Amino acid sequence: NDPKSCMILKTDATRKTQLHAQCLEYIENCIKNAHVALTDALQSGNTEDKSSAGDKHETTRALLQIEQEKHTKQLQEMVALKEKLKRIDPMLHSETIGTGSVVITSAGNFYVAIAAGKLLLNDISYFAISPNSPIAIKLIGLKEKGITWFNGITYVIESVF
């Protein structure tokens, strides 16, 4: 084994682990926010003034119920997304782009995991993208030196880890 090659793999694994941790932090914040919103919606429903006039009271209760259902659904989606993220092993290395890959291109850097937006690591920007996103669909299956086009931009794959 070439010591330089082993050092690069270790550095890449560290970067991927750090990006993965940022995504996990992002999703945990989303879960916390969804939980707070749901709790607030439930408390609003419980404190709704019972003496409100008939139709107004029923309309308000129906709107509060819709709000509670919306926040419950968001919370469930975030928990499911966290489970998907936890199934990604950031220590795995693959030469082919797939879920869990960090992809360095001529036009941007990506972590194919969840849609968490822009991540910053050592002053370098990465975009955490869902494997189902249009750009990920274009990238998945490619290898280093591969080329794809998306929204009029050429992406040359410089590195995959």
PDB file of C-alpha atoms in Angstrom:
ATOM      1  CA  ASN A   1       0.000   0.000   0.000  1.00  0.00           C
ATOM      2  CA  ASP A   2       1.230   3.442  -0.962  1.00  0.00           C
ATOM      3  CA  PRO A   3       1.473   5.610   2.223  1.00  0.00           C
ATOM      4  CA  LYS A   4       0.368   8.719   0.294  1.00  0.00           C
ATOM      5  CA  SER A   5      -2.701   6.871  -1.021  1.00  0.00           C
ATOM      6  CA  CYS A   6      -3.580   5.683   2.499  1.00  0.00           C
ATOM      7  CA  MET A   7      -3.265   9.260   3.816  1.00  0.00           C
ATOM      8  CA  ILE A   8      -5.616  10.577   1.121  1.00  0.00           C
ATOM      9  CA  LEU A   9      -8.176   7.870   1.899  1.00  0.00           C
ATOM     10  CA  LYS A  10      -7.985   8.738   5.611  1.00  0.00           C
ATOM     11  CA  THR A  11      -8.409  12.462   4.891  1.00  0.00           C
ATOM     12  CA  ASP A  12     -11.344  11.726   2.579  1.00  0.00           C
ATOM     13  CA  ALA A  13     -12.987   9.517   5.227  1.00  0.00           C
ATOM     14  CA  THR A  14     -12.547  12.284   7.812  1.00  0.00           C
ATOM     15  CA  ARG A  15     -14.144  14.835   5.469  1.00  0.00           C
ATOM     16  CA  LYS A  16     -17.035  12.507   4.712  1.00  0.00           C
ATOM     17  CA  THR A  17     -17.537  11.771   8.424  1.00  0.00           C
ATOM     18  CA  GLN A  18     -17.617  15.504   9.188  1.00  0.00           C
ATOM     19  CA  LEU A  19     -20.128  16.183   6.396  1.00  0.00           C
ATOM     20  CA  HIS A  20     -22.233  13.276   7.638  1.00  0.00           C
ATOM     21  CA  ALA A  21     -22.162  14.733  11.163  1.00  0.00           C
ATOM     22  CA  GLN A  22     -23.290  18.121   9.838  1.00  0.00           C
ATOM     23  CA  CYS A  23     -26.219  16.455   8.060  1.00  0.00           C
ATOM     24  CA  LEU A  24     -27.136  14.611  11.243  1.00  0.00           C
ATOM     25  CA  GLU A  25     -27.033  17.881  13.192  1.00  0.00           C
ATOM     26  CA  TYR A  26     -29.205  19.532  10.513  1.00  0.00           C
ATOM     27  CA  ILE A  27     -31.838  16.792  10.686  1.00  0.00           C
ATOM     28  CA  GLU A  28     -31.810  16.758  14.501  1.00  0.00           C
ATOM     29  CA  ASN A  29     -32.480  20.522  14.469  1.00  0.00           C
ATOM     30  CA  CYS A  30     -35.329  19.973  12.010  1.00  0.00           C
ATOM     31  CA  ILE A  31     -36.793  17.289  14.298  1.00  0.00           C
ATOM     32  CA  LYS A  32     -36.475  19.571  17.319  1.00  0.00           C
ATOM     33  CA  ASN A  33     -38.179  22.452  15.457  1.00  0.00           C
ATOM     34  CA  ALA A  34     -40.978  20.192  14.196  1.00  0.00           C
ATOM     35  CA  HIS A  35     -41.489  18.854  17.719  1.00  0.00           C
ATOM     36  CA  VAL A  36     -41.695  22.392  19.147  1.00  0.00           C
ATOM     37  CA  ALA A  37     -44.183  23.418  16.435  1.00  0.00           C
ATOM     38  CA  LEU A  38     -46.309  20.327  17.120  1.00  0.00           C
ATOM     39  CA  THR A  39     -46.244  20.951  20.873  1.00  0.00           C
ATOM     40  CA  ASP A  40     -47.270  24.581  20.314  1.00  0.00           C
ATOM     41  CA  ALA A  41     -50.099  23.510  18.007  1.00  0.00           C
ATOM     42  CA  LEU A  42     -51.321  20.955  20.547  1.00  0.00           C
ATOM     43  CA  GLN A  43     -51.220  23.529  23.351  1.00  0.00           C
ATOM     44  CA  SER A  44     -53.131  26.019  21.191  1.00  0.00           C
ATOM     45  CA  GLY A  45     -55.822  23.403  20.668  1.00  0.00           C
ATOM     46  CA  ASN A  46     -56.014  22.676  24.380  1.00  0.00           C
ATOM     47  CA  THR A  47     -56.243  26.338  25.393  1.00  0.00           C
ATOM     48  CA  GLU A  48     -58.785  27.311  22.735  1.00  0.00           C
ATOM     49  CA  ASP A  49     -61.524  29.264  24.447  1.00  0.00           C
ATOM     50  CA  LYS A  50     -64.456  26.896  24.881  1.00  0.00           C
ATOM     51  CA  SER A  51     -66.926  29.770  25.062  1.00  0.00           C
ATOM     52  CA  SER A  52     -66.368  30.851  21.463  1.00  0.00           C
ATOM     53  CA  ALA A  53     -69.505  31.173  19.395  1.00  0.00           C
ATOM     54  CA  GLY A  54     -70.511  27.908  17.624  1.00  0.00           C
ATOM     55  CA  ASP A  55     -69.312  28.167  14.000  1.00  0.00           C
ATOM     56  CA  LYS A  56     -66.276  30.287  14.850  1.00  0.00           C
ATOM     57  CA  HIS A  57     -65.246  27.760  17.498  1.00  0.00           C
ATOM     58  CA  GLU A  58     -65.639  24.809  15.116  1.00  0.00           C
ATOM     59  CA  THR A  59     -63.682  26.577  12.354  1.00  0.00           C
ATOM     60  CA  THR A  60     -60.864  27.418  14.759  1.00  0.00           C
ATOM     61  CA  ARG A  61     -60.747  23.829  16.071  1.00  0.00           C
ATOM     62  CA  ALA A  62     -60.668  22.478  12.503  1.00  0.00           C
ATOM     63  CA  LEU A  63     -57.806  24.819  11.575  1.00  0.00           C
ATOM     64  CA  LEU A  64     -55.882  23.816  14.696  1.00  0.00           C
ATOM     65  CA  GLN A  65     -56.437  20.134  13.836  1.00  0.00           C
ATOM     66  CA  ILE A  66     -55.049  20.708  10.325  1.00  0.00           C
ATOM     67  CA  GLU A  67     -52.040  22.509  11.827  1.00  0.00           C
ATOM     68  CA  GLN A  68     -51.419  19.614  14.247  1.00  0.00           C
ATOM     69  CA  GLU A  69     -51.636  17.064  11.421  1.00  0.00           C
ATOM     70  CA  LYS A  70     -49.203  19.099   9.309  1.00  0.00           C
ATOM     71  CA  HIS A  71     -46.621  19.241  12.108  1.00  0.00           C
ATOM     72  CA  THR A  72     -47.107  15.546  12.929  1.00  0.00           C
ATOM     73  CA  LYS A  73     -46.426  14.667   9.280  1.00  0.00           C
ATOM     74  CA  GLN A  74     -43.322  16.903   9.182  1.00  0.00           C
ATOM     75  CA  LEU A  75     -42.001  15.288  12.356  1.00  0.00           C
ATOM     76  CA  GLN A  76     -42.586  11.782  10.960  1.00  0.00           C
ATOM     77  CA  GLU A  77     -40.821  12.696   7.700  1.00  0.00           C
ATOM     78  CA  MET A  78     -37.820  14.117   9.564  1.00  0.00           C
ATOM     79  CA  VAL A  79     -37.526  11.023  11.778  1.00  0.00           C
ATOM     80  CA  ALA A  80     -37.670   8.786   8.684  1.00  0.00           C
ATOM     81  CA  LEU A  81     -35.008  10.931   7.005  1.00  0.00           C
ATOM     82  CA  LYS A  82     -32.789  10.627  10.082  1.00  0.00           C
ATOM     83  CA  GLU A  83     -33.120   6.836   9.900  1.00  0.00           C
ATOM     84  CA  LYS A  84     -32.075   6.890   6.223  1.00  0.00           C
ATOM     85  CA  LEU A  85     -29.078   9.053   7.095  1.00  0.00           C
ATOM     86  CA  LYS A  86     -28.066   6.733   9.928  1.00  0.00           C
ATOM     87  CA  ARG A  87     -27.976   3.822   7.446  1.00  0.00           C
ATOM     88  CA  ILE A  88     -25.225   5.585   5.462  1.00  0.00           C
ATOM     89  CA  ASP A  89     -21.753   4.497   6.575  1.00  0.00           C
ATOM     90  CA  PRO A  90     -19.431   7.488   6.039  1.00  0.00           C
ATOM     91  CA  MET A  91     -16.400   5.187   6.325  1.00  0.00           C
ATOM     92  CA  LEU A  92     -17.297   3.277   3.143  1.00  0.00           C
ATOM     93  CA  HIS A  93     -15.342   4.243   0.047  1.00  0.00           C
ATOM     94  CA  SER A  94     -16.615   3.733  -3.472  1.00  0.00           C
ATOM     95  CA  GLU A  95     -15.212   4.786  -6.814  1.00  0.00           C
ATOM     96  CA  THR A  96     -18.729   4.979  -8.250  1.00  0.00           C
ATOM     97  CA  ILE A  97     -21.059   7.773  -7.160  1.00  0.00           C
ATOM     98  CA  GLY A  98     -23.995   6.621  -5.068  1.00  0.00           C
ATOM     99  CA  THR A  99     -25.757   7.371  -1.805  1.00  0.00           C
ATOM    100  CA  GLY A 100     -23.111   8.346   0.741  1.00  0.00           C
ATOM    101  CA  SER A 101     -20.586   9.613  -1.822  1.00  0.00           C
ATOM    102  CA  VAL A 102     -18.739  12.875  -1.599  1.00  0.00           C
ATOM    103  CA  VAL A 103     -18.319  14.178  -5.129  1.00  0.00           C
ATOM    104  CA  ILE A 104     -15.843  16.873  -6.113  1.00  0.00           C
ATOM    105  CA  THR A 105     -16.657  18.360  -9.527  1.00  0.00           C
ATOM    106  CA  SER A 106     -15.445  21.206 -11.682  1.00  0.00           C
ATOM    107  CA  ALA A 107     -18.654  23.092 -10.820  1.00  0.00           C
ATOM    108  CA  GLY A 108     -19.258  22.272  -7.153  1.00  0.00           C
ATOM    109  CA  ASN A 109     -18.919  19.747  -4.365  1.00  0.00           C
ATOM    110  CA  PHE A 110     -21.705  17.415  -3.239  1.00  0.00           C
ATOM    111  CA  TYR A 111     -22.506  14.970  -0.459  1.00  0.00           C
ATOM    112  CA  VAL A 112     -25.170  12.559  -1.690  1.00  0.00           C
ATOM    113  CA  ALA A 113     -27.146  11.798   1.467  1.00  0.00           C
ATOM    114  CA  ILE A 114     -30.055  14.090   2.365  1.00  0.00           C
ATOM    115  CA  ALA A 115     -31.212  17.490   1.171  1.00  0.00           C
ATOM    116  CA  ALA A 116     -29.583  19.658   3.847  1.00  0.00           C
ATOM    117  CA  GLY A 117     -28.424  22.514   1.647  1.00  0.00           C
ATOM    118  CA  LYS A 118     -25.028  24.163   1.782  1.00  0.00           C
ATOM    119  CA  LEU A 119     -22.462  22.803   4.237  1.00  0.00           C
ATOM    120  CA  LEU A 120     -19.147  24.466   5.001  1.00  0.00           C
ATOM    121  CA  LEU A 121     -16.102  22.402   5.925  1.00  0.00           C
ATOM    122  CA  ASN A 122     -12.625  23.961   6.203  1.00  0.00           C
ATOM    123  CA  ASP A 123     -13.836  26.973   4.188  1.00  0.00           C
ATOM    124  CA  ILE A 124     -14.953  24.702   1.336  1.00  0.00           C
ATOM    125  CA  SER A 125     -18.620  24.565   0.330  1.00  0.00           C
ATOM    126  CA  TYR A 126     -20.436  21.288  -0.207  1.00  0.00           C
ATOM    127  CA  PHE A 127     -24.076  20.782  -1.071  1.00  0.00           C
ATOM    128  CA  ALA A 128     -25.829  17.990   0.795  1.00  0.00           C
ATOM    129  CA  ILE A 129     -28.267  16.587  -1.751  1.00  0.00           C
ATOM    130  CA  SER A 130     -30.854  13.839  -1.753  1.00  0.00           C
ATOM    131  CA  PRO A 131     -30.091  10.815  -3.946  1.00  0.00           C
ATOM    132  CA  ASN A 132     -33.468  11.519  -5.583  1.00  0.00           C
ATOM    133  CA  SER A 133     -32.626  15.118  -6.511  1.00  0.00           C
ATOM    134  CA  PRO A 134     -32.236  15.918 -10.223  1.00  0.00           C
ATOM    135  CA  ILE A 135     -28.491  16.668  -9.909  1.00  0.00           C
ATOM    136  CA  ALA A 136     -27.856  13.463  -7.926  1.00  0.00           C
ATOM    137  CA  ILE A 137     -29.699  11.419 -10.537  1.00  0.00           C
ATOM    138  CA  LYS A 138     -27.292  12.848 -13.135  1.00  0.00           C
ATOM    139  CA  LEU A 139     -24.245  12.067 -10.961  1.00  0.00           C
ATOM    140  CA  ILE A 140     -25.110   8.606  -9.591  1.00  0.00           C
ATOM    141  CA  GLY A 141     -23.258   5.836 -11.383  1.00  0.00           C
ATOM    142  CA  LEU A 142     -20.454   8.075 -12.648  1.00  0.00           C
ATOM    143  CA  LYS A 143     -16.802   7.717 -11.664  1.00  0.00           C
ATOM    144  CA  GLU A 144     -13.790  10.017 -11.498  1.00  0.00           C
ATOM    145  CA  LYS A 145     -13.252  11.789 -14.856  1.00  0.00           C
ATOM    146  CA  GLY A 146     -16.922  11.229 -15.724  1.00  0.00           C
ATOM    147  CA  ILE A 147     -18.873  14.114 -17.229  1.00  0.00           C
ATOM    148  CA  THR A 148     -22.507  15.120 -16.971  1.00  0.00           C
ATOM    149  CA  TRP A 149     -24.561  18.198 -17.779  1.00  0.00           C
ATOM    150  CA  PHE A 150     -27.249  19.773 -15.654  1.00  0.00           C
ATOM    151  CA  ASN A 151     -29.076  23.074 -16.178  1.00  0.00           C
ATOM    152  CA  GLY A 152     -26.589  24.076 -18.860  1.00  0.00           C
ATOM    153  CA  ILE A 153     -23.568  23.457 -16.613  1.00  0.00           C
ATOM    154  CA  THR A 154     -20.901  20.855 -17.343  1.00  0.00           C
ATOM    155  CA  TYR A 155     -19.804  18.823 -14.320  1.00  0.00           C
ATOM    156  CA  VAL A 156     -16.480  17.015 -14.643  1.00  0.00           C
ATOM    157  CA  ILE A 157     -16.009  14.528 -11.801  1.00  0.00           C
ATOM    158  CA  GLU A 158     -12.628  15.271 -10.207  1.00  0.00           C
ATOM    159  CA  SER A 159     -12.886  12.978  -7.192  1.00  0.00           C
ATOM    160  CA  VAL A 160     -15.309  10.526  -5.572  1.00  0.00           C
ATOM    161  CA  PHE A 161     -15.054   9.205  -2.033  1.00  0.00           C
TER     162      PHE A 161
END
